[in-house]
Structure formats: C-alpha cells, structure tokens
Amino acid sequence: MPPPGIRHRVHFDQVSRPESRGRQSMSTPSPHGRSRIAALAVTLAAASTLALVACDDDSGGSSTSSATPTAPDTASFSGSAASALASAEASARAKASERAASASAAASSFEASVSAETERAEKAARTELAKVDGPGNAMSEVTMTGKPRSGTGGLLAVVVTITNKTDKTASYAVQVDFLDSSGKVVETRYVGAEDLKPGERAQPLAVSRKPAEPVLTPKLAKAQRY
C-alpha cells in the first residue's frame, strides 16, 4: 500500500486535471466561436448607431438631412414658363383691346341711329328754347327715365317721355342738362316732339357724349309747349 501522502496526491491530480481542461476550453474559444462573437459585436454597434440617429431626429437636433434647402439653379431653367406667361398677358391685352373696340363701335352705332332720328327735332327744340326764359310751360308734361347702358353701347342715355295733356295738338321742346358730382352742368342735350295730338305721347332719347367716368346725372332743365 502506498504511503498516505502519495495516494492523496494522485487523487488530487485526477480530480484537478478535468477542471483545468474545462477552464482552458472556456477561456480560449474555437475559431468558429470567435467568428460568431465578432458578428454579434458588429450587429450591436450598428443598432447603437441607428438608435443615436433616431434620438437626434426626435429631439430636433441638427443633422445633414435637415439642412436648409438651397435655391434652385435658375441657369438650368428652360424659360418655357416665362414664355407662357408673356403669351397669356399678350392674349389678355389683345382681348381687352377687342372688347374696347367692340364697345366703341356699338356706342357709335347707337349714337348714329339716335342722331338720324332726332337731329331735326333737336335743332327745332334748341331754336324754340332760345326764346324761353325760365323752365318753360310744359315741365309737368315731361318725365325722364334712364336707359340701361347694355343697350346703348355704354353711353348714358335718358328716355324723355313727353305727353300732351292738353286738348289741342302741340309741339314740345325739352332741354336736358348733365351734371357732375358737384352739380356743375358739363353737357346739355335737346330733344323734342312735333304735332302731338291730345293724349299722345313721344319718347325721344337724350344721349350724353361724355365718357362713362365720371358718372353724370341727367336733369330736366326746360320744357316748352308751342
């Protein structure tokens, strides 16, 4: 039988060697294990970077993606938008000019038709009223109403209604003044009706030749029965 000290030593060696091998295997990983650990470390680092970027965005911090946008390079513009705008403006001016010319033609046509019908009566009314002092003797037999500009080519026209309220045939001369906003007479027109029978009515037009602006107000100035 071996001495007690030697038996104890052998027993100790048998027990301790497996532990020593275990510690060696744990502290020194195999090449395959080292590759897995390296991959895990890279993944964790990438996840940490993404988390930091997300925190920066949420907190309102500055980043390259939130930089102030730069102005566009106008040298690269083709100019087609400016050309289209200029074309639209030219078209609008042309249409406005056409409308103005059309309105002017309509006004001239309306005025010519009225003048053809009333020229002689206007001349007779002017001559007759030149003899009259004051408003005349037929103010109660004359009324006036405005005519829509849509039917006069934009001109200011007044329908002068003359009614013979006497029992005899009579002729009438009427003066219509056009006043500005201050009450000043800026234009005077004459109309008339000849040989109206008792109760008969005539409706000549008094048309202003002045522009639409400033707005004028028609006023019955004289009315004479003769």
mmCIF file with all atom_site columns, C-alpha atoms in Angstrom:
data_model
loop_
_atom_site.group_PDB
_atom_site.id
_atom_site.type_symbol
_atom_site.label_atom_id
_atom_site.label_alt_id
_atom_site.label_comp_id
_atom_site.label_asym_id
_atom_site.label_entity_id
_atom_site.label_seq_id
_atom_site.pdbx_PDB_ins_code
_atom_site.Cartn_x
_atom_site.Cartn_y
_atom_site.Cartn_z
_atom_site.occupancy
_atom_site.B_iso_or_equiv
_atom_site.pdbx_formal_charge
_atom_site.auth_seq_id
_atom_site.auth_comp_id
_atom_site.auth_asym_id
_atom_site.auth_atom_id
_atom_site.pdbx_PDB_model_num
ATOM 1   C CA . MET A 1 1   ? 0.000    0.000   0.000   1.00 0.00 ? 1   MET A CA 1
ATOM 2   C CA . PRO A 1 2   ? 1.453    3.345   -0.944  1.00 0.00 ? 2   PRO A CA 1
ATOM 3   C CA . PRO A 1 3   ? 2.016    5.871   1.720   1.00 0.00 ? 3   PRO A CA 1
ATOM 4   C CA . PRO A 1 4   ? -0.960   8.130   2.514   1.00 0.00 ? 4   PRO A CA 1
ATOM 5   C CA . GLY A 1 5   ? 0.667    11.238  1.115   1.00 0.00 ? 5   GLY A CA 1
ATOM 6   C CA . ILE A 1 6   ? 1.229    9.725   -2.308  1.00 0.00 ? 6   ILE A CA 1
ATOM 7   C CA . ARG A 1 7   ? -2.351   8.402   -2.564  1.00 0.00 ? 7   ARG A CA 1
ATOM 8   C CA . HIS A 1 8   ? -3.752   11.790  -1.735  1.00 0.00 ? 8   HIS A CA 1
ATOM 9   C CA . ARG A 1 9   ? -1.599   13.454  -4.334  1.00 0.00 ? 9   ARG A CA 1
ATOM 10  C CA . VAL A 1 10  ? -2.681   11.086  -7.062  1.00 0.00 ? 10  VAL A CA 1
ATOM 11  C CA . HIS A 1 11  ? -6.313   11.611  -6.173  1.00 0.00 ? 11  HIS A CA 1
ATOM 12  C CA . PHE A 1 12  ? -5.850   15.340  -6.276  1.00 0.00 ? 12  PHE A CA 1
ATOM 13  C CA . ASP A 1 13  ? -4.264   15.182  -9.705  1.00 0.00 ? 13  ASP A CA 1
ATOM 14  C CA . GLN A 1 14  ? -7.069   13.047  -11.075 1.00 0.00 ? 14  GLN A CA 1
ATOM 15  C CA . VAL A 1 15  ? -9.693   15.422  -9.857  1.00 0.00 ? 15  VAL A CA 1
ATOM 16  C CA . SER A 1 16  ? -7.980   18.662  -10.783 1.00 0.00 ? 16  SER A CA 1
ATOM 17  C CA . ARG A 1 17  ? -6.960   17.845  -14.378 1.00 0.00 ? 17  ARG A CA 1
ATOM 18  C CA . PRO A 1 18  ? -10.528  17.805  -15.786 1.00 0.00 ? 18  PRO A CA 1
ATOM 19  C CA . GLU A 1 19  ? -11.224  21.188  -14.180 1.00 0.00 ? 19  GLU A CA 1
ATOM 20  C CA . SER A 1 20  ? -8.046   22.580  -15.655 1.00 0.00 ? 20  SER A CA 1
ATOM 21  C CA . ARG A 1 21  ? -9.103   21.372  -19.123 1.00 0.00 ? 21  ARG A CA 1
ATOM 22  C CA . GLY A 1 22  ? -12.538  22.894  -18.639 1.00 0.00 ? 22  GLY A CA 1
ATOM 23  C CA . ARG A 1 23  ? -11.117  26.270  -17.768 1.00 0.00 ? 23  ARG A CA 1
ATOM 24  C CA . GLN A 1 24  ? -8.816   26.109  -20.764 1.00 0.00 ? 24  GLN A CA 1
ATOM 25  C CA . SER A 1 25  ? -11.692  25.391  -23.164 1.00 0.00 ? 25  SER A CA 1
ATOM 26  C CA . MET A 1 26  ? -13.832  28.237  -21.763 1.00 0.00 ? 26  MET A CA 1
ATOM 27  C CA . SER A 1 27  ? -11.144  30.871  -21.854 1.00 0.00 ? 27  SER A CA 1
ATOM 28  C CA . THR A 1 28  ? -9.950   30.027  -25.381 1.00 0.00 ? 28  THR A CA 1
ATOM 29  C CA . PRO A 1 29  ? -12.900  29.803  -27.815 1.00 0.00 ? 29  PRO A CA 1
ATOM 30  C CA . SER A 1 30  ? -12.675  27.929  -31.069 1.00 0.00 ? 30  SER A CA 1
ATOM 31  C CA . PRO A 1 31  ? -12.261  29.808  -34.399 1.00 0.00 ? 31  PRO A CA 1
ATOM 32  C CA . HIS A 1 32  ? -15.941  29.266  -35.226 1.00 0.00 ? 32  HIS A CA 1
ATOM 33  C CA . GLY A 1 33  ? -16.964  30.773  -31.885 1.00 0.00 ? 33  GLY A CA 1
ATOM 34  C CA . ARG A 1 34  ? -14.734  33.776  -32.405 1.00 0.00 ? 34  ARG A CA 1
ATOM 35  C CA . SER A 1 35  ? -16.453  34.489  -35.750 1.00 0.00 ? 35  SER A CA 1
ATOM 36  C CA . ARG A 1 36  ? -19.906  34.428  -34.141 1.00 0.00 ? 36  ARG A CA 1
ATOM 37  C CA . ILE A 1 37  ? -18.800  36.782  -31.374 1.00 0.00 ? 37  ILE A CA 1
ATOM 38  C CA . ALA A 1 38  ? -17.342  39.258  -33.904 1.00 0.00 ? 38  ALA A CA 1
ATOM 39  C CA . ALA A 1 39  ? -20.560  39.241  -35.955 1.00 0.00 ? 39  ALA A CA 1
ATOM 40  C CA . LEU A 1 40  ? -22.636  39.878  -32.834 1.00 0.00 ? 40  LEU A CA 1
ATOM 41  C CA . ALA A 1 41  ? -20.419  42.804  -31.884 1.00 0.00 ? 41  ALA A CA 1
ATOM 42  C CA . VAL A 1 42  ? -20.835  44.386  -35.342 1.00 0.00 ? 42  VAL A CA 1
ATOM 43  C CA . THR A 1 43  ? -24.628  43.986  -35.153 1.00 0.00 ? 43  THR A CA 1
ATOM 44  C CA . LEU A 1 44  ? -24.786  45.616  -31.724 1.00 0.00 ? 44  LEU A CA 1
ATOM 45  C CA . ALA A 1 45  ? -22.635  48.529  -32.885 1.00 0.00 ? 45  ALA A CA 1
ATOM 46  C CA . ALA A 1 46  ? -24.887  49.146  -35.910 1.00 0.00 ? 46  ALA A CA 1
ATOM 47  C CA . ALA A 1 47  ? -28.016  49.018  -33.754 1.00 0.00 ? 47  ALA A CA 1
ATOM 48  C CA . SER A 1 48  ? -26.489  51.540  -31.346 1.00 0.00 ? 48  SER A CA 1
ATOM 49  C CA . THR A 1 49  ? -25.694  53.944  -34.229 1.00 0.00 ? 49  THR A CA 1
ATOM 50  C CA . LEU A 1 50  ? -29.257  53.778  -35.572 1.00 0.00 ? 50  LEU A CA 1
ATOM 51  C CA . ALA A 1 51  ? -30.662  54.410  -32.106 1.00 0.00 ? 51  ALA A CA 1
ATOM 52  C CA . LEU A 1 52  ? -28.490  57.517  -31.699 1.00 0.00 ? 52  LEU A CA 1
ATOM 53  C CA . VAL A 1 53  ? -29.581  58.899  -35.099 1.00 0.00 ? 53  VAL A CA 1
ATOM 54  C CA . ALA A 1 54  ? -33.259  58.309  -34.241 1.00 0.00 ? 54  ALA A CA 1
ATOM 55  C CA . CYS A 1 55  ? -32.813  60.099  -30.913 1.00 0.00 ? 55  CYS A CA 1
ATOM 56  C CA . ASP A 1 56  ? -31.173  63.035  -32.705 1.00 0.00 ? 56  ASP A CA 1
ATOM 57  C CA . ASP A 1 57  ? -34.126  63.354  -35.123 1.00 0.00 ? 57  ASP A CA 1
ATOM 58  C CA . ASP A 1 58  ? -36.748  63.078  -32.387 1.00 0.00 ? 58  ASP A CA 1
ATOM 59  C CA . SER A 1 59  ? -35.063  65.679  -30.204 1.00 0.00 ? 59  SER A CA 1
ATOM 60  C CA . GLY A 1 60  ? -34.957  68.235  -33.033 1.00 0.00 ? 60  GLY A CA 1
ATOM 61  C CA . GLY A 1 61  ? -31.161  68.124  -33.266 1.00 0.00 ? 61  GLY A CA 1
ATOM 62  C CA . SER A 1 62  ? -29.469  69.244  -36.439 1.00 0.00 ? 62  SER A CA 1
ATOM 63  C CA . SER A 1 63  ? -28.487  66.651  -38.986 1.00 0.00 ? 63  SER A CA 1
ATOM 64  C CA . THR A 1 64  ? -27.445  66.584  -42.579 1.00 0.00 ? 64  THR A CA 1
ATOM 65  C CA . SER A 1 65  ? -30.965  65.586  -43.680 1.00 0.00 ? 65  SER A CA 1
ATOM 66  C CA . SER A 1 66  ? -32.494  68.683  -42.047 1.00 0.00 ? 66  SER A CA 1
ATOM 67  C CA . ALA A 1 67  ? -30.128  71.188  -43.613 1.00 0.00 ? 67  ALA A CA 1
ATOM 68  C CA . THR A 1 68  ? -31.617  74.340  -45.150 1.00 0.00 ? 68  THR A CA 1
ATOM 69  C CA . PRO A 1 69  ? -32.583  73.651  -48.807 1.00 0.00 ? 69  PRO A CA 1
ATOM 70  C CA . THR A 1 70  ? -30.621  75.572  -51.380 1.00 0.00 ? 70  THR A CA 1
ATOM 71  C CA . ALA A 1 71  ? -32.202  77.751  -54.048 1.00 0.00 ? 71  ALA A CA 1
ATOM 72  C CA . PRO A 1 72  ? -32.727  76.125  -57.445 1.00 0.00 ? 72  PRO A CA 1
ATOM 73  C CA . ASP A 1 73  ? -30.203  76.749  -60.168 1.00 0.00 ? 73  ASP A CA 1
ATOM 74  C CA . THR A 1 74  ? -32.015  79.229  -62.413 1.00 0.00 ? 74  THR A CA 1
ATOM 75  C CA . ALA A 1 75  ? -29.423  78.700  -65.124 1.00 0.00 ? 75  ALA A CA 1
ATOM 76  C CA . SER A 1 76  ? -30.949  75.288  -65.749 1.00 0.00 ? 76  SER A CA 1
ATOM 77  C CA . PHE A 1 77  ? -34.442  76.675  -66.395 1.00 0.00 ? 77  PHE A CA 1
ATOM 78  C CA . SER A 1 78  ? -35.656  76.357  -69.943 1.00 0.00 ? 78  SER A CA 1
ATOM 79  C CA . GLY A 1 79  ? -37.695  79.618  -69.872 1.00 0.00 ? 79  GLY A CA 1
ATOM 80  C CA . SER A 1 80  ? -40.868  77.944  -71.131 1.00 0.00 ? 80  SER A CA 1
ATOM 81  C CA . ALA A 1 81  ? -42.889  79.126  -68.092 1.00 0.00 ? 81  ALA A CA 1
ATOM 82  C CA . ALA A 1 82  ? -41.890  82.768  -68.667 1.00 0.00 ? 82  ALA A CA 1
ATOM 83  C CA . SER A 1 83  ? -42.767  82.443  -72.347 1.00 0.00 ? 83  SER A CA 1
ATOM 84  C CA . ALA A 1 84  ? -46.188  81.031  -71.465 1.00 0.00 ? 84  ALA A CA 1
ATOM 85  C CA . LEU A 1 85  ? -46.821  83.914  -69.039 1.00 0.00 ? 85  LEU A CA 1
ATOM 86  C CA . ALA A 1 86  ? -45.844  86.506  -71.620 1.00 0.00 ? 86  ALA A CA 1
ATOM 87  C CA . SER A 1 87  ? -48.110  84.835  -74.171 1.00 0.00 ? 87  SER A CA 1
ATOM 88  C CA . ALA A 1 88  ? -51.031  84.853  -71.707 1.00 0.00 ? 88  ALA A CA 1
ATOM 89  C CA . GLU A 1 89  ? -50.509  88.554  -70.958 1.00 0.00 ? 89  GLU A CA 1
ATOM 90  C CA . ALA A 1 90  ? -50.371  89.402  -74.648 1.00 0.00 ? 90  ALA A CA 1
ATOM 91  C CA . SER A 1 91  ? -53.557  87.424  -75.249 1.00 0.00 ? 91  SER A CA 1
ATOM 92  C CA . ALA A 1 92  ? -55.330  89.222  -72.382 1.00 0.00 ? 92  ALA A CA 1
ATOM 93  C CA . ARG A 1 93  ? -54.302  92.627  -73.752 1.00 0.00 ? 93  ARG A CA 1
ATOM 94  C CA . ALA A 1 94  ? -55.489  91.681  -77.198 1.00 0.00 ? 94  ALA A CA 1
ATOM 95  C CA . LYS A 1 95  ? -58.870  90.546  -75.864 1.00 0.00 ? 95  LYS A CA 1
ATOM 96  C CA . ALA A 1 96  ? -59.244  93.739  -73.815 1.00 0.00 ? 96  ALA A CA 1
ATOM 97  C CA . SER A 1 97  ? -58.456  95.804  -76.880 1.00 0.00 ? 97  SER A CA 1
ATOM 98  C CA . GLU A 1 98  ? -61.006  93.865  -78.914 1.00 0.00 ? 98  GLU A CA 1
ATOM 99  C CA . ARG A 1 99  ? -63.670  94.413  -76.249 1.00 0.00 ? 99  ARG A CA 1
ATOM 100 C CA . ALA A 1 100 ? -62.909  98.144  -76.108 1.00 0.00 ? 100 ALA A CA 1
ATOM 101 C CA . ALA A 1 101 ? -63.078  98.412  -79.887 1.00 0.00 ? 101 ALA A CA 1
ATOM 102 C CA . SER A 1 102 ? -66.353  96.483  -79.937 1.00 0.00 ? 102 SER A CA 1
ATOM 103 C CA . ALA A 1 103 ? -67.877  98.709  -77.229 1.00 0.00 ? 103 ALA A CA 1
ATOM 104 C CA . SER A 1 104 ? -66.756  101.823 -79.069 1.00 0.00 ? 104 SER A CA 1
ATOM 105 C CA . ALA A 1 105 ? -68.271  100.552 -82.307 1.00 0.00 ? 105 ALA A CA 1
ATOM 106 C CA . ALA A 1 106 ? -71.541  99.716  -80.536 1.00 0.00 ? 106 ALA A CA 1
ATOM 107 C CA . ALA A 1 107 ? -71.677  103.181 -78.950 1.00 0.00 ? 107 ALA A CA 1
ATOM 108 C CA . SER A 1 108 ? -71.020  104.866 -82.289 1.00 0.00 ? 108 SER A CA 1
ATOM 109 C CA . SER A 1 109 ? -73.685  102.758 -83.981 1.00 0.00 ? 109 SER A CA 1
ATOM 110 C CA . PHE A 1 110 ? -76.267  103.555 -81.300 1.00 0.00 ? 110 PHE A CA 1
ATOM 111 C CA . GLU A 1 111 ? -75.466  107.257 -81.357 1.00 0.00 ? 111 GLU A CA 1
ATOM 112 C CA . ALA A 1 112 ? -75.694  107.373 -85.144 1.00 0.00 ? 112 ALA A CA 1
ATOM 113 C CA . SER A 1 113 ? -79.123  105.731 -85.133 1.00 0.00 ? 113 SER A CA 1
ATOM 114 C CA . VAL A 1 114 ? -80.411  108.153 -82.497 1.00 0.00 ? 114 VAL A CA 1
ATOM 115 C CA . SER A 1 115 ? -78.944  111.160 -84.295 1.00 0.00 ? 115 SER A CA 1
ATOM 116 C CA . ALA A 1 116 ? -80.572  110.167 -87.554 1.00 0.00 ? 116 ALA A CA 1
ATOM 117 C CA . GLU A 1 117 ? -83.968  110.070 -85.880 1.00 0.00 ? 117 GLU A CA 1
ATOM 118 C CA . THR A 1 118 ? -83.715  113.180 -83.734 1.00 0.00 ? 118 THR A CA 1
ATOM 119 C CA . GLU A 1 119 ? -81.353  115.579 -85.485 1.00 0.00 ? 119 GLU A CA 1
ATOM 120 C CA . ARG A 1 120 ? -84.085  117.733 -86.957 1.00 0.00 ? 120 ARG A CA 1
ATOM 121 C CA . ALA A 1 121 ? -86.207  117.655 -83.776 1.00 0.00 ? 121 ALA A CA 1
ATOM 122 C CA . GLU A 1 122 ? -83.175  118.608 -81.686 1.00 0.00 ? 122 GLU A CA 1
ATOM 123 C CA . LYS A 1 123 ? -82.438  121.591 -83.881 1.00 0.00 ? 123 LYS A CA 1
ATOM 124 C CA . ALA A 1 124 ? -86.056  122.758 -83.693 1.00 0.00 ? 124 ALA A CA 1
ATOM 125 C CA . ALA A 1 125 ? -86.087  122.330 -79.874 1.00 0.00 ? 125 ALA A CA 1
ATOM 126 C CA . ARG A 1 126 ? -82.879  124.331 -79.475 1.00 0.00 ? 126 ARG A CA 1
ATOM 127 C CA . THR A 1 127 ? -84.291  127.155 -81.578 1.00 0.00 ? 127 THR A CA 1
ATOM 128 C CA . GLU A 1 128 ? -87.561  127.213 -79.658 1.00 0.00 ? 128 GLU A CA 1
ATOM 129 C CA . LEU A 1 129 ? -85.995  127.125 -76.178 1.00 0.00 ? 129 LEU A CA 1
ATOM 130 C CA . ALA A 1 130 ? -83.718  130.014 -77.051 1.00 0.00 ? 130 ALA A CA 1
ATOM 131 C CA . LYS A 1 131 ? -86.858  132.163 -76.857 1.00 0.00 ? 131 LYS A CA 1
ATOM 132 C CA . VAL A 1 132 ? -87.871  130.896 -73.415 1.00 0.00 ? 132 VAL A CA 1
ATOM 133 C CA . ASP A 1 133 ? -86.960  132.461 -70.083 1.00 0.00 ? 133 ASP A CA 1
ATOM 134 C CA . GLY A 1 134 ? -87.218  130.143 -67.120 1.00 0.00 ? 134 GLY A CA 1
ATOM 135 C CA . PRO A 1 135 ? -88.123  126.442 -67.115 1.00 0.00 ? 135 PRO A CA 1
ATOM 136 C CA . GLY A 1 136 ? -90.964  126.719 -69.680 1.00 0.00 ? 136 GLY A CA 1
ATOM 137 C CA . ASN A 1 137 ? -94.672  125.933 -69.624 1.00 0.00 ? 137 ASN A CA 1
ATOM 138 C CA . ALA A 1 138 ? -94.601  122.129 -70.038 1.00 0.00 ? 138 ALA A CA 1
ATOM 139 C CA . MET A 1 139 ? -92.473  120.808 -67.147 1.00 0.00 ? 139 MET A CA 1
ATOM 140 C CA . SER A 1 140 ? -95.437  118.813 -65.816 1.00 0.00 ? 140 SER A CA 1
ATOM 141 C CA . GLU A 1 141 ? -95.872  117.051 -69.158 1.00 0.00 ? 141 GLU A CA 1
ATOM 142 C CA . VAL A 1 142 ? -92.334  115.650 -69.300 1.00 0.00 ? 142 VAL A CA 1
ATOM 143 C CA . THR A 1 143 ? -90.673  112.839 -67.323 1.00 0.00 ? 143 THR A CA 1
ATOM 144 C CA . MET A 1 144 ? -87.302  111.103 -67.644 1.00 0.00 ? 144 MET A CA 1
ATOM 145 C CA . THR A 1 145 ? -86.068  107.564 -67.038 1.00 0.00 ? 145 THR A CA 1
ATOM 146 C CA . GLY A 1 146 ? -82.617  106.081 -67.502 1.00 0.00 ? 146 GLY A CA 1
ATOM 147 C CA . LYS A 1 147 ? -81.883  103.602 -70.259 1.00 0.00 ? 147 LYS A CA 1
ATOM 148 C CA . PRO A 1 148 ? -79.637  100.570 -69.462 1.00 0.00 ? 148 PRO A CA 1
ATOM 149 C CA . ARG A 1 149 ? -76.086  101.041 -70.749 1.00 0.00 ? 149 ARG A CA 1
ATOM 150 C CA . SER A 1 150 ? -76.160  97.492  -72.078 1.00 0.00 ? 150 SER A CA 1
ATOM 151 C CA . GLY A 1 151 ? -78.478  98.718  -74.816 1.00 0.00 ? 151 GLY A CA 1
ATOM 152 C CA . THR A 1 152 ? -76.617  101.950 -75.586 1.00 0.00 ? 152 THR A CA 1
ATOM 153 C CA . GLY A 1 153 ? -73.069  100.726 -76.130 1.00 0.00 ? 153 GLY A CA 1
ATOM 154 C CA . GLY A 1 154 ? -72.111  102.039 -72.679 1.00 0.00 ? 154 GLY A CA 1
ATOM 155 C CA . LEU A 1 155 ? -73.395  105.579 -73.299 1.00 0.00 ? 155 LEU A CA 1
ATOM 156 C CA . LEU A 1 156 ? -75.506  107.475 -70.770 1.00 0.00 ? 156 LEU A CA 1
ATOM 157 C CA . ALA A 1 157 ? -78.940  107.811 -72.358 1.00 0.00 ? 157 ALA A CA 1
ATOM 158 C CA . VAL A 1 158 ? -82.214  109.129 -70.945 1.00 0.00 ? 158 VAL A CA 1
ATOM 159 C CA . VAL A 1 159 ? -85.703  108.332 -72.207 1.00 0.00 ? 159 VAL A CA 1
ATOM 160 C CA . VAL A 1 160 ? -87.624  111.609 -72.243 1.00 0.00 ? 160 VAL A CA 1
ATOM 161 C CA . THR A 1 161 ? -91.354  110.915 -72.103 1.00 0.00 ? 161 THR A CA 1
ATOM 162 C CA . ILE A 1 162 ? -93.462  113.765 -73.452 1.00 0.00 ? 162 ILE A CA 1
ATOM 163 C CA . THR A 1 163 ? -97.242  113.544 -73.044 1.00 0.00 ? 163 THR A CA 1
ATOM 164 C CA . ASN A 1 164 ? -99.634  116.106 -74.492 1.00 0.00 ? 164 ASN A CA 1
ATOM 165 C CA . LYS A 1 165 ? -102.037 116.719 -71.626 1.00 0.00 ? 165 LYS A CA 1
ATOM 166 C CA . THR A 1 166 ? -103.905 119.487 -73.388 1.00 0.00 ? 166 THR A CA 1
ATOM 167 C CA . ASP A 1 167 ? -106.937 119.281 -75.666 1.00 0.00 ? 167 ASP A CA 1
ATOM 168 C CA . LYS A 1 168 ? -105.115 120.654 -78.689 1.00 0.00 ? 168 LYS A CA 1
ATOM 169 C CA . THR A 1 169 ? -102.320 119.388 -80.941 1.00 0.00 ? 169 THR A CA 1
ATOM 170 C CA . ALA A 1 170 ? -98.983  120.764 -79.788 1.00 0.00 ? 170 ALA A CA 1
ATOM 171 C CA . SER A 1 171 ? -95.247  120.515 -80.287 1.00 0.00 ? 171 SER A CA 1
ATOM 172 C CA . TYR A 1 172 ? -92.648  120.309 -77.481 1.00 0.00 ? 172 TYR A CA 1
ATOM 173 C CA . ALA A 1 173 ? -89.050  121.330 -76.909 1.00 0.00 ? 173 ALA A CA 1
ATOM 174 C CA . VAL A 1 174 ? -87.079  119.866 -73.987 1.00 0.00 ? 174 VAL A CA 1
ATOM 175 C CA . GLN A 1 175 ? -83.648  120.677 -72.561 1.00 0.00 ? 175 GLN A CA 1
ATOM 176 C CA . VAL A 1 176 ? -81.736  118.039 -70.538 1.00 0.00 ? 176 VAL A CA 1
ATOM 177 C CA . ASP A 1 177 ? -78.629  119.034 -68.605 1.00 0.00 ? 177 ASP A CA 1
ATOM 178 C CA . PHE A 1 178 ? -75.981  116.529 -67.457 1.00 0.00 ? 178 PHE A CA 1
ATOM 179 C CA . LEU A 1 179 ? -74.399  117.406 -64.116 1.00 0.00 ? 179 LEU A CA 1
ATOM 180 C CA . ASP A 1 180 ? -71.211  116.163 -62.462 1.00 0.00 ? 180 ASP A CA 1
ATOM 181 C CA . SER A 1 181 ? -70.923  115.250 -58.776 1.00 0.00 ? 181 SER A CA 1
ATOM 182 C CA . SER A 1 182 ? -70.513  118.920 -57.795 1.00 0.00 ? 182 SER A CA 1
ATOM 183 C CA . GLY A 1 183 ? -73.742  119.913 -59.567 1.00 0.00 ? 183 GLY A CA 1
ATOM 184 C CA . LYS A 1 184 ? -71.985  121.672 -62.430 1.00 0.00 ? 184 LYS A CA 1
ATOM 185 C CA . VAL A 1 185 ? -73.536  121.383 -65.888 1.00 0.00 ? 185 VAL A CA 1
ATOM 186 C CA . VAL A 1 186 ? -70.984  119.711 -68.151 1.00 0.00 ? 186 VAL A CA 1
ATOM 187 C CA . GLU A 1 187 ? -73.237  118.926 -71.103 1.00 0.00 ? 187 GLU A CA 1
ATOM 188 C CA . THR A 1 188 ? -76.654  119.919 -72.490 1.00 0.00 ? 188 THR A CA 1
ATOM 189 C CA . ARG A 1 189 ? -78.820  117.952 -74.925 1.00 0.00 ? 189 ARG A CA 1
ATOM 190 C CA . TYR A 1 190 ? -82.052  118.949 -76.658 1.00 0.00 ? 190 TYR A CA 1
ATOM 191 C CA . VAL A 1 191 ? -84.957  116.756 -77.734 1.00 0.00 ? 191 VAL A CA 1
ATOM 192 C CA . GLY A 1 192 ? -88.466  117.430 -78.948 1.00 0.00 ? 192 GLY A CA 1
ATOM 193 C CA . ALA A 1 193 ? -91.707  116.148 -80.406 1.00 0.00 ? 193 ALA A CA 1
ATOM 194 C CA . GLU A 1 194 ? -93.838  117.737 -83.054 1.00 0.00 ? 194 GLU A CA 1
ATOM 195 C CA . ASP A 1 195 ? -97.556  117.769 -83.598 1.00 0.00 ? 195 ASP A CA 1
ATOM 196 C CA . LEU A 1 196 ? -98.631  115.548 -80.725 1.00 0.00 ? 196 LEU A CA 1
ATOM 197 C CA . LYS A 1 197 ? -102.370 115.092 -80.550 1.00 0.00 ? 197 LYS A CA 1
ATOM 198 C CA . PRO A 1 198 ? -104.174 115.411 -77.222 1.00 0.00 ? 198 PRO A CA 1
ATOM 199 C CA . GLY A 1 199 ? -103.174 112.493 -75.002 1.00 0.00 ? 199 GLY A CA 1
ATOM 200 C CA . GLU A 1 200 ? -100.481 111.360 -77.431 1.00 0.00 ? 200 GLU A CA 1
ATOM 201 C CA . ARG A 1 201 ? -97.006  110.507 -76.138 1.00 0.00 ? 201 ARG A CA 1
ATOM 202 C CA . ALA A 1 202 ? -93.478  110.613 -77.600 1.00 0.00 ? 202 ALA A CA 1
ATOM 203 C CA . GLN A 1 203 ? -90.259  109.196 -76.138 1.00 0.00 ? 203 GLN A CA 1
ATOM 204 C CA . PRO A 1 204 ? -87.140  110.713 -77.677 1.00 0.00 ? 204 PRO A CA 1
ATOM 205 C CA . LEU A 1 205 ? -83.696  109.931 -76.246 1.00 0.00 ? 205 LEU A CA 1
ATOM 206 C CA . ALA A 1 206 ? -81.242  112.413 -74.748 1.00 0.00 ? 206 ALA A CA 1
ATOM 207 C CA . VAL A 1 207 ? -77.787  110.869 -75.123 1.00 0.00 ? 207 VAL A CA 1
ATOM 208 C CA . SER A 1 208 ? -74.639  112.164 -73.418 1.00 0.00 ? 208 SER A CA 1
ATOM 209 C CA . ARG A 1 209 ? -71.435  112.144 -75.495 1.00 0.00 ? 209 ARG A CA 1
ATOM 210 C CA . LYS A 1 210 ? -69.232  112.275 -72.413 1.00 0.00 ? 210 LYS A CA 1
ATOM 211 C CA . PRO A 1 211 ? -67.148  109.292 -71.170 1.00 0.00 ? 211 PRO A CA 1
ATOM 212 C CA . ALA A 1 212 ? -68.707  106.825 -68.748 1.00 0.00 ? 212 ALA A CA 1
ATOM 213 C CA . GLU A 1 213 ? -66.457  108.177 -65.961 1.00 0.00 ? 213 GLU A CA 1
ATOM 214 C CA . PRO A 1 214 ? -67.031  110.366 -64.076 1.00 0.00 ? 214 PRO A CA 1
ATOM 215 C CA . VAL A 1 215 ? -70.688  109.477 -63.717 1.00 0.00 ? 215 VAL A CA 1
ATOM 216 C CA . LEU A 1 216 ? -73.079  112.249 -64.720 1.00 0.00 ? 216 LEU A CA 1
ATOM 217 C CA . THR A 1 217 ? -76.620  112.905 -63.539 1.00 0.00 ? 217 THR A CA 1
ATOM 218 C CA . PRO A 1 218 ? -79.330  113.990 -66.020 1.00 0.00 ? 218 PRO A CA 1
ATOM 219 C CA . LYS A 1 219 ? -81.640  116.857 -65.041 1.00 0.00 ? 219 LYS A CA 1
ATOM 220 C CA . LEU A 1 220 ? -84.746  118.219 -66.743 1.00 0.00 ? 220 LEU A CA 1
ATOM 221 C CA . ALA A 1 221 ? -83.863  121.876 -67.236 1.00 0.00 ? 221 ALA A CA 1
ATOM 222 C CA . LYS A 1 222 ? -86.591  123.206 -69.578 1.00 0.00 ? 222 LYS A CA 1
ATOM 223 C CA . ALA A 1 223 ? -89.772  122.007 -71.297 1.00 0.00 ? 223 ALA A CA 1
ATOM 224 C CA . GLN A 1 224 ? -91.758  124.230 -73.595 1.00 0.00 ? 224 GLN A CA 1
ATOM 225 C CA . ARG A 1 225 ? -95.032  123.542 -75.382 1.00 0.00 ? 225 ARG A CA 1
ATOM 226 C CA . TYR A 1 226 ? -95.619  125.603 -78.545 1.00 0.00 ? 226 TYR A CA 1
#
